[in-house]
Amino acid sequence: MVNTFLSVAEVVLALLLIVVVLMQPSKADGLKGFVTGSTETFFSKNKSRTKEALLSKTTVALAVLFAANTIALNLIK
């Protein structure tokens, strides 16, 4: 019973982790920073309150849960 629950949780966590990673914007600016110079904006100064920061924190949390679940599955088997 516990093994089945952990296996289902593993699949759900994996799918959620994939979705959250794919929702994150690209970090590559290409030549934008080279041509325009500094990219200091209101959003770059307040990154801790943006959607990007929330997605980053969610990714870390899901990755930790996924790793803990994987270890638990290996210990039970």
Short mmCIF file of C-alpha atoms in Angstrom, two decimals:
data_model
loop_
_atom_site.label_atom_id
_atom_site.label_comp_id
_atom_site.label_asym_id
_atom_site.label_seq_id
_atom_site.Cartn_x
_atom_site.Cartn_y
_atom_site.Cartn_z
CA MET A 1 0.00 0.00 0.00
CA VAL A 2 2.76 2.45 0.96
CA ASN A 3 4.78 1.39 -2.07
CA THR A 4 1.84 2.12 -4.38
CA PHE A 5 1.26 5.52 -2.80
CA LEU A 6 4.94 6.47 -3.15
CA SER A 7 5.00 5.27 -6.76
CA VAL A 8 1.97 7.37 -7.66
CA ALA A 9 3.46 10.35 -5.81
CA GLU A 10 6.70 9.87 -7.79
CA VAL A 11 4.86 10.09 -11.10
CA VAL A 12 2.83 13.14 -10.00
CA LEU A 13 5.93 14.93 -8.70
CA ALA A 14 7.82 14.15 -11.91
CA LEU A 15 5.04 15.57 -14.07
CA LEU A 16 4.71 18.68 -11.91
CA LEU A 17 8.46 19.22 -12.01
CA ILE A 18 8.49 18.95 -15.80
CA VAL A 19 5.62 21.44 -16.14
CA VAL A 20 7.21 23.97 -13.76
CA VAL A 21 10.59 23.77 -15.51
CA LEU A 22 8.99 24.26 -18.93
CA MET A 23 7.04 27.29 -17.69
CA GLN A 24 10.21 29.16 -16.74
CA PRO A 25 11.37 31.88 -19.14
CA SER A 26 14.66 31.61 -20.97
CA LYS A 27 17.70 33.15 -19.28
CA ALA A 28 19.46 33.86 -22.59
CA ASP A 29 19.23 37.48 -23.64
CA GLY A 30 21.38 37.01 -26.70
CA LEU A 31 22.67 40.35 -27.94
CA LYS A 32 20.06 42.36 -26.06
CA GLY A 33 22.38 43.11 -23.13
CA PHE A 34 25.28 43.90 -25.46
CA VAL A 35 23.35 46.38 -27.59
CA THR A 36 21.29 48.12 -24.90
CA GLY A 37 23.89 48.05 -22.14
CA SER A 38 22.54 47.74 -18.62
CA THR A 39 19.31 45.82 -18.14
CA GLU A 40 18.42 47.37 -14.77
CA THR A 41 14.65 47.62 -14.61
CA PHE A 42 12.05 47.68 -11.89
CA PHE A 43 11.50 43.95 -12.34
CA SER A 44 15.19 43.08 -12.19
CA LYS A 45 15.51 44.96 -8.90
CA ASN A 46 12.43 43.22 -7.40
CA LYS A 47 13.03 39.69 -8.66
CA SER A 48 12.06 38.11 -5.35
CA ARG A 49 8.43 39.14 -5.91
CA THR A 50 8.01 38.13 -9.54
CA LYS A 51 6.45 35.09 -11.19
CA GLU A 52 9.94 33.97 -12.19
CA ALA A 53 11.04 33.84 -8.54
CA LEU A 54 7.93 31.87 -7.59
CA LEU A 55 8.60 29.35 -10.36
CA SER A 56 12.22 29.04 -9.25
CA LYS A 57 11.26 28.38 -5.63
CA THR A 58 8.60 25.90 -6.72
CA THR A 59 11.13 24.06 -8.86
CA VAL A 60 13.53 23.70 -5.93
CA ALA A 61 10.75 22.52 -3.61
CA LEU A 62 9.48 19.94 -6.11
CA ALA A 63 13.02 18.70 -6.79
CA VAL A 64 13.65 18.19 -3.06
CA LEU A 65 10.33 16.36 -2.65
CA PHE A 66 11.09 14.22 -5.71
CA ALA A 67 14.53 13.28 -4.36
CA ALA A 68 13.14 12.48 -0.90
CA ASN A 69 10.38 10.37 -2.44
CA THR A 70 12.90 8.50 -4.58
CA ILE A 71 15.04 7.73 -1.54
CA ALA A 72 11.96 6.56 0.39
CA LEU A 73 10.97 4.28 -2.49
CA ASN A 74 14.45 2.73 -2.56
CA LEU A 75 14.48 2.19 1.20
CA ILE A 76 11.09 0.45 1.17
CA LYS A 77 11.83 -1.96 -1.70
#
